[in-house]
């Protein structure tokens, strides 16, 4: 069982329920680095990718390299926690940072890309195209992401919340929010696995619908018979990577929001990152 800090008096009656939904996660702190080909987890620089890889593009042009996860490095940090994650390999994320598609439309898959190298030792640096350099979107100076093992809790209205949405008193909800912030640093945390910080709704349902070819923008997208049939499958999706807006990274997603890379548990175990989904939320 994961260890939580002492709970405030308003939450003591729900101690067991809160403990039961606590989930391990990996949290990042960032520092400047000079080598654009740096191994390990980072934002920016030159992505590590399989030899012979072409730079990913959207219909609008080359995608921006956001960052990479080095699972060999994360394995050293997490020990036996988070067993679904690979113990080797590099996953590089590219996104259209100018278009910034929300992820409501199945066609949004054309505006982001994941490159997976199963063995870190086989990954090689991929130089950005001149188009990105000329547009100032190459991000050659990386930020090193230093991981640590942490604990996360779900939103009060999340599908996995410890209480029903209508059971929270105001004091309880306020104290629970403070507890969540103490654990992960707030809604713009840079995080692998664990409970996401949703800024709008629970995006797992959107991921379930759009990956089955349905449009998930607006209430009508959730009310069709096909959407209701697919809804139970939303529970199989989990957070892989949350990337927040902040001044240090220079990332601003929408109006100060987050990117959420989501994946089904069985696909994560099989390293089927081609079946993941990326969404953007902001206020």
Short mmCIF file of C-alpha atoms in Angstrom, two decimals:
data_model
loop_
_atom_site.label_atom_id
_atom_site.label_comp_id
_atom_site.label_asym_id
_atom_site.label_seq_id
_atom_site.Cartn_x
_atom_site.Cartn_y
_atom_site.Cartn_z
CA UNK A 1 0.00 0.00 0.00
CA UNK A 2 1.27 3.47 -0.87
CA UNK A 3 2.09 5.80 2.00
CA UNK A 4 0.21 9.08 2.18
CA UNK A 5 1.00 12.07 4.41
CA UNK A 6 -1.26 12.60 7.45
CA UNK A 7 -4.78 13.51 6.37
CA UNK A 8 -6.60 16.60 7.66
CA UNK A 9 -9.43 15.97 10.09
CA UNK A 10 -12.10 16.53 7.42
CA UNK A 11 -10.80 13.52 5.47
CA UNK A 12 -10.06 11.13 8.34
CA UNK A 13 -13.38 9.32 7.97
CA UNK A 14 -12.45 8.51 4.35
CA UNK A 15 -8.88 7.44 5.05
CA UNK A 16 -9.28 3.87 3.79
CA UNK A 17 -11.07 4.93 0.62
CA UNK A 18 -8.44 7.56 -0.17
CA UNK A 19 -5.62 5.11 0.44
CA UNK A 20 -7.31 2.54 -1.81
CA UNK A 21 -7.26 4.87 -4.84
CA UNK A 22 -3.75 6.29 -4.34
CA UNK A 23 -1.56 5.32 -7.31
CA UNK A 24 2.20 5.50 -7.91
CA UNK A 25 3.50 7.86 -10.55
CA UNK A 26 6.75 9.30 -11.81
CA UNK A 27 7.21 13.06 -11.42
CA UNK A 28 9.81 15.19 -13.19
CA UNK A 29 11.88 18.17 -12.23
CA UNK A 30 13.62 19.96 -15.10
CA UNK A 31 17.07 21.49 -15.44
CA UNK A 32 18.93 23.05 -18.36
CA UNK A 33 21.21 20.86 -20.47
CA UNK A 34 23.52 21.72 -23.34
CA UNK A 35 23.84 18.47 -25.30
CA UNK A 36 20.92 18.24 -27.81
CA UNK A 37 21.59 14.49 -28.20
CA UNK A 38 21.41 13.80 -24.46
CA UNK A 39 20.10 10.34 -23.52
CA UNK A 40 17.51 10.01 -20.78
CA UNK A 41 14.16 11.72 -20.31
CA UNK A 42 14.00 15.28 -21.61
CA UNK A 43 12.09 17.97 -23.43
CA UNK A 44 13.58 19.43 -26.60
CA UNK A 45 16.94 18.72 -28.19
CA UNK A 46 17.24 16.11 -30.92
CA UNK A 47 14.97 13.06 -30.55
CA UNK A 48 16.46 9.60 -30.25
CA UNK A 49 14.81 7.33 -32.82
CA UNK A 50 15.39 4.11 -34.81
CA UNK A 51 18.12 4.41 -37.47
CA UNK A 52 16.85 5.63 -40.82
CA UNK A 53 13.75 7.32 -39.37
CA UNK A 54 12.32 10.28 -41.30
CA UNK A 55 11.20 13.32 -39.35
CA UNK A 56 7.41 13.04 -38.71
CA UNK A 57 5.12 15.46 -40.52
CA UNK A 58 1.50 16.56 -40.36
CA UNK A 59 -0.56 17.82 -43.34
CA UNK A 60 0.73 21.30 -42.39
CA UNK A 61 4.45 20.42 -42.32
CA UNK A 62 7.04 18.97 -39.92
CA UNK A 63 5.88 18.25 -36.40
CA UNK A 64 7.64 19.72 -33.38
CA UNK A 65 9.63 17.36 -31.16
CA UNK A 66 8.20 17.80 -27.66
CA UNK A 67 10.27 15.32 -25.65
CA UNK A 68 11.18 11.72 -24.95
CA UNK A 69 10.80 9.10 -22.24
CA UNK A 70 13.77 6.84 -21.58
CA UNK A 71 12.28 3.74 -20.00
CA UNK A 72 15.65 2.29 -18.96
CA UNK A 73 16.21 5.42 -16.87
CA UNK A 74 12.68 5.25 -15.47
CA UNK A 75 13.19 1.59 -14.55
CA UNK A 76 16.11 2.56 -12.31
CA UNK A 77 13.90 5.11 -10.55
CA UNK A 78 10.67 3.16 -10.13
CA UNK A 79 11.96 -0.18 -8.82
CA UNK A 80 9.06 -2.65 -8.77
CA UNK A 81 6.39 0.05 -9.00
CA UNK A 82 4.45 0.68 -12.23
CA UNK A 83 5.01 -2.83 -13.64
CA UNK A 84 3.17 -2.04 -16.89
CA UNK A 85 5.99 0.20 -18.11
CA UNK A 86 8.77 -1.20 -20.32
CA UNK A 87 12.19 -1.56 -18.74
CA UNK A 88 14.06 -0.39 -21.85
CA UNK A 89 13.44 1.69 -24.94
CA UNK A 90 12.92 5.34 -25.89
CA UNK A 91 9.57 6.92 -26.79
CA UNK A 92 9.72 10.26 -28.63
CA UNK A 93 6.65 12.52 -28.91
CA UNK A 94 6.02 14.93 -31.80
CA UNK A 95 3.11 17.38 -31.98
CA UNK A 96 1.87 20.21 -34.13
CA UNK A 97 2.62 22.92 -31.56
CA UNK A 98 1.09 25.62 -33.76
CA UNK A 99 -2.12 23.88 -34.83
CA UNK A 100 -2.55 22.28 -31.37
CA UNK A 101 -5.37 19.87 -32.17
CA UNK A 102 -7.57 18.93 -29.20
CA UNK A 103 -7.89 15.22 -29.85
CA UNK A 104 -11.70 15.25 -30.29
CA UNK A 105 -11.53 14.18 -33.93
CA UNK A 106 -10.17 10.85 -35.23
CA UNK A 107 -8.35 12.90 -37.90
CA UNK A 108 -6.32 14.62 -35.16
CA UNK A 109 -4.01 11.59 -35.25
CA UNK A 110 -2.38 13.23 -38.28
CA UNK A 111 -1.13 16.07 -36.04
CA UNK A 112 0.98 14.09 -33.58
CA UNK A 113 3.31 11.11 -33.73
CA UNK A 114 5.17 8.71 -31.44
CA UNK A 115 8.48 7.11 -32.43
CA UNK A 116 9.37 4.00 -30.45
CA UNK A 117 12.85 2.46 -30.23
CA UNK A 118 12.63 -0.81 -28.23
CA UNK A 119 16.29 -0.71 -27.14
CA UNK A 120 17.90 2.53 -26.01
CA UNK A 121 21.29 1.32 -27.22
CA UNK A 122 19.94 1.24 -30.80
CA UNK A 123 18.43 4.75 -30.79
CA UNK A 124 20.24 7.47 -32.75
CA UNK A 125 19.77 11.28 -32.77
CA UNK A 126 17.46 12.68 -35.42
CA UNK A 127 18.33 16.19 -36.62
CA UNK A 128 15.39 18.59 -37.10
CA UNK A 129 14.54 19.77 -40.63
CA UNK A 130 15.51 23.28 -41.71
CA UNK A 131 11.85 24.32 -41.76
CA UNK A 132 11.65 23.95 -37.99
CA UNK A 133 14.98 25.67 -37.41
CA UNK A 134 13.97 28.64 -39.54
CA UNK A 135 10.65 28.89 -37.69
CA UNK A 136 12.39 28.79 -34.30
CA UNK A 137 10.70 25.49 -33.39
CA UNK A 138 13.71 23.16 -33.29
CA UNK A 139 14.26 23.55 -29.50
CA UNK A 140 17.91 22.53 -29.77
CA UNK A 141 18.69 23.32 -26.11
CA UNK A 142 17.03 20.53 -24.12
CA UNK A 143 15.66 20.41 -20.61
CA UNK A 144 16.82 17.36 -18.69
CA UNK A 145 13.92 15.67 -16.88
CA UNK A 146 14.96 14.10 -13.59
CA UNK A 147 12.43 11.50 -12.42
CA UNK A 148 11.35 10.60 -8.91
CA UNK A 149 8.75 8.14 -7.68
CA UNK A 150 5.63 9.80 -6.28
CA UNK A 151 2.02 9.21 -5.27
CA UNK A 152 -1.07 10.59 -7.01
CA UNK A 153 -4.78 10.85 -6.24
CA UNK A 154 -7.71 11.20 -8.68
CA UNK A 155 -9.84 14.28 -9.18
CA UNK A 156 -12.93 14.39 -6.93
CA UNK A 157 -15.12 13.87 -10.05
CA UNK A 158 -12.80 11.36 -11.75
CA UNK A 159 -14.10 7.89 -12.63
CA UNK A 160 -11.78 6.52 -9.91
CA UNK A 161 -12.51 9.12 -7.20
CA UNK A 162 -12.74 7.85 -3.59
CA UNK A 163 -16.25 9.36 -3.14
CA UNK A 164 -19.22 9.95 -5.43
CA UNK A 165 -19.21 13.45 -6.88
CA UNK A 166 -22.24 14.52 -4.81
CA UNK A 167 -20.78 13.24 -1.50
CA UNK A 168 -18.05 15.86 -1.10
CA UNK A 169 -18.57 18.66 1.38
CA UNK A 170 -16.88 21.98 0.64
CA UNK A 171 -14.25 21.58 3.37
CA UNK A 172 -13.53 18.03 2.32
CA UNK A 173 -13.16 19.01 -1.34
CA UNK A 174 -10.83 21.92 -0.47
CA UNK A 175 -8.64 19.80 1.80
CA UNK A 176 -8.51 16.99 -0.75
CA UNK A 177 -7.38 19.42 -3.44
CA UNK A 178 -4.58 20.71 -1.18
CA UNK A 179 -3.50 17.12 -0.51
CA UNK A 180 -3.37 16.35 -4.24
CA UNK A 181 -1.25 19.44 -4.87
CA UNK A 182 1.17 18.48 -2.09
CA UNK A 183 1.66 15.07 -3.67
CA UNK A 184 2.31 16.00 -7.31
CA UNK A 185 2.76 19.77 -7.45
CA UNK A 186 -0.53 20.83 -8.98
CA UNK A 187 -2.48 20.62 -12.21
CA UNK A 188 0.46 21.31 -14.53
CA UNK A 189 2.64 18.50 -13.20
CA UNK A 190 4.97 16.71 -15.61
CA UNK A 191 4.05 13.13 -14.86
CA UNK A 192 4.22 9.53 -16.09
CA UNK A 193 1.38 7.17 -15.08
CA UNK A 194 -0.76 7.66 -11.97
CA UNK A 195 -3.90 9.80 -11.86
CA UNK A 196 -4.07 12.68 -14.36
CA UNK A 197 -4.90 16.27 -13.46
CA UNK A 198 -7.88 16.81 -15.74
CA UNK A 199 -8.53 20.45 -16.54
CA UNK A 200 -11.88 19.75 -18.16
CA UNK A 201 -13.53 16.32 -18.26
CA UNK A 202 -12.16 12.80 -17.89
CA UNK A 203 -10.50 12.38 -21.31
CA UNK A 204 -10.43 8.59 -21.18
CA UNK A 205 -13.92 8.50 -22.68
CA UNK A 206 -12.82 10.79 -25.52
CA UNK A 207 -9.88 8.48 -26.23
CA UNK A 208 -12.21 5.49 -26.29
CA UNK A 209 -14.60 7.15 -28.74
CA UNK A 210 -12.15 8.74 -31.17
CA UNK A 211 -10.06 5.59 -31.48
CA UNK A 212 -13.25 3.85 -32.59
CA UNK A 213 -13.84 6.49 -35.25
CA UNK A 214 -16.35 8.72 -33.41
CA UNK A 215 -16.14 12.49 -33.06
CA UNK A 216 -16.02 13.39 -29.33
CA UNK A 217 -16.35 17.17 -29.38
CA UNK A 218 -19.52 18.57 -27.81
CA UNK A 219 -22.27 16.76 -25.93
CA UNK A 220 -23.84 15.21 -29.05
CA UNK A 221 -20.73 13.09 -29.60
CA UNK A 222 -21.33 11.32 -26.27
CA UNK A 223 -25.07 10.72 -26.64
CA UNK A 224 -25.24 8.42 -29.64
CA UNK A 225 -26.10 4.73 -29.20
CA UNK A 226 -22.63 3.81 -30.45
CA UNK A 227 -20.98 6.09 -27.87
CA UNK A 228 -23.03 4.56 -25.05
CA UNK A 229 -22.07 1.09 -26.24
CA UNK A 230 -18.38 2.01 -26.19
CA UNK A 231 -18.41 3.93 -22.90
CA UNK A 232 -17.54 0.98 -20.57
CA UNK A 233 -14.24 0.60 -22.43
CA UNK A 234 -13.11 4.03 -21.20
CA UNK A 235 -12.04 2.38 -17.93
CA UNK A 236 -9.31 0.43 -19.77
CA UNK A 237 -7.46 3.64 -20.67
CA UNK A 238 -4.73 5.05 -18.44
CA UNK A 239 -2.41 8.02 -18.37
CA UNK A 240 1.00 7.39 -19.88
CA UNK A 241 2.37 10.94 -19.91
CA UNK A 242 1.05 14.33 -18.80
CA UNK A 243 2.89 17.41 -20.09
CA UNK A 244 1.91 20.67 -18.46
CA UNK A 245 2.25 24.28 -19.54
CA UNK A 246 4.91 26.17 -17.61
CA UNK A 247 7.40 28.99 -17.99
CA UNK A 248 10.50 26.84 -17.54
CA UNK A 249 9.75 24.51 -20.43
CA UNK A 250 8.25 27.26 -22.56
CA UNK A 251 5.27 25.03 -23.32
CA UNK A 252 1.86 26.68 -23.53
CA UNK A 253 -0.84 24.21 -24.51
CA UNK A 254 -3.94 26.12 -25.50
CA UNK A 255 -4.66 28.71 -22.82
CA UNK A 256 -2.26 27.27 -20.25
CA UNK A 257 -3.39 23.64 -20.37
CA UNK A 258 -1.97 20.12 -20.48
CA UNK A 259 -1.24 17.43 -23.04
CA UNK A 260 -2.37 13.92 -22.08
CA UNK A 261 -0.91 10.85 -23.75
CA UNK A 262 -3.33 8.00 -22.98
CA UNK A 263 -3.05 4.29 -23.66
CA UNK A 264 -4.91 1.08 -22.82
CA UNK A 265 -3.24 -1.12 -20.24
CA UNK A 266 -2.93 -4.11 -22.59
CA UNK A 267 -1.35 -1.91 -25.29
CA UNK A 268 1.15 -0.48 -22.81
CA UNK A 269 2.18 -3.96 -21.72
CA UNK A 270 2.69 -4.92 -25.38
CA UNK A 271 4.49 -1.60 -26.19
CA UNK A 272 1.82 -0.88 -28.82
CA UNK A 273 2.33 2.87 -28.67
CA UNK A 274 0.77 3.16 -32.11
CA UNK A 275 -2.56 2.60 -30.33
CA UNK A 276 -2.13 5.51 -27.89
CA UNK A 277 -4.09 8.76 -28.10
CA UNK A 278 -3.08 12.37 -27.43
CA UNK A 279 -5.47 15.02 -26.12
CA UNK A 280 -5.22 18.66 -25.09
CA UNK A 281 -7.22 20.37 -22.36
CA UNK A 282 -7.19 23.94 -21.09
CA UNK A 283 -9.56 26.29 -19.26
#
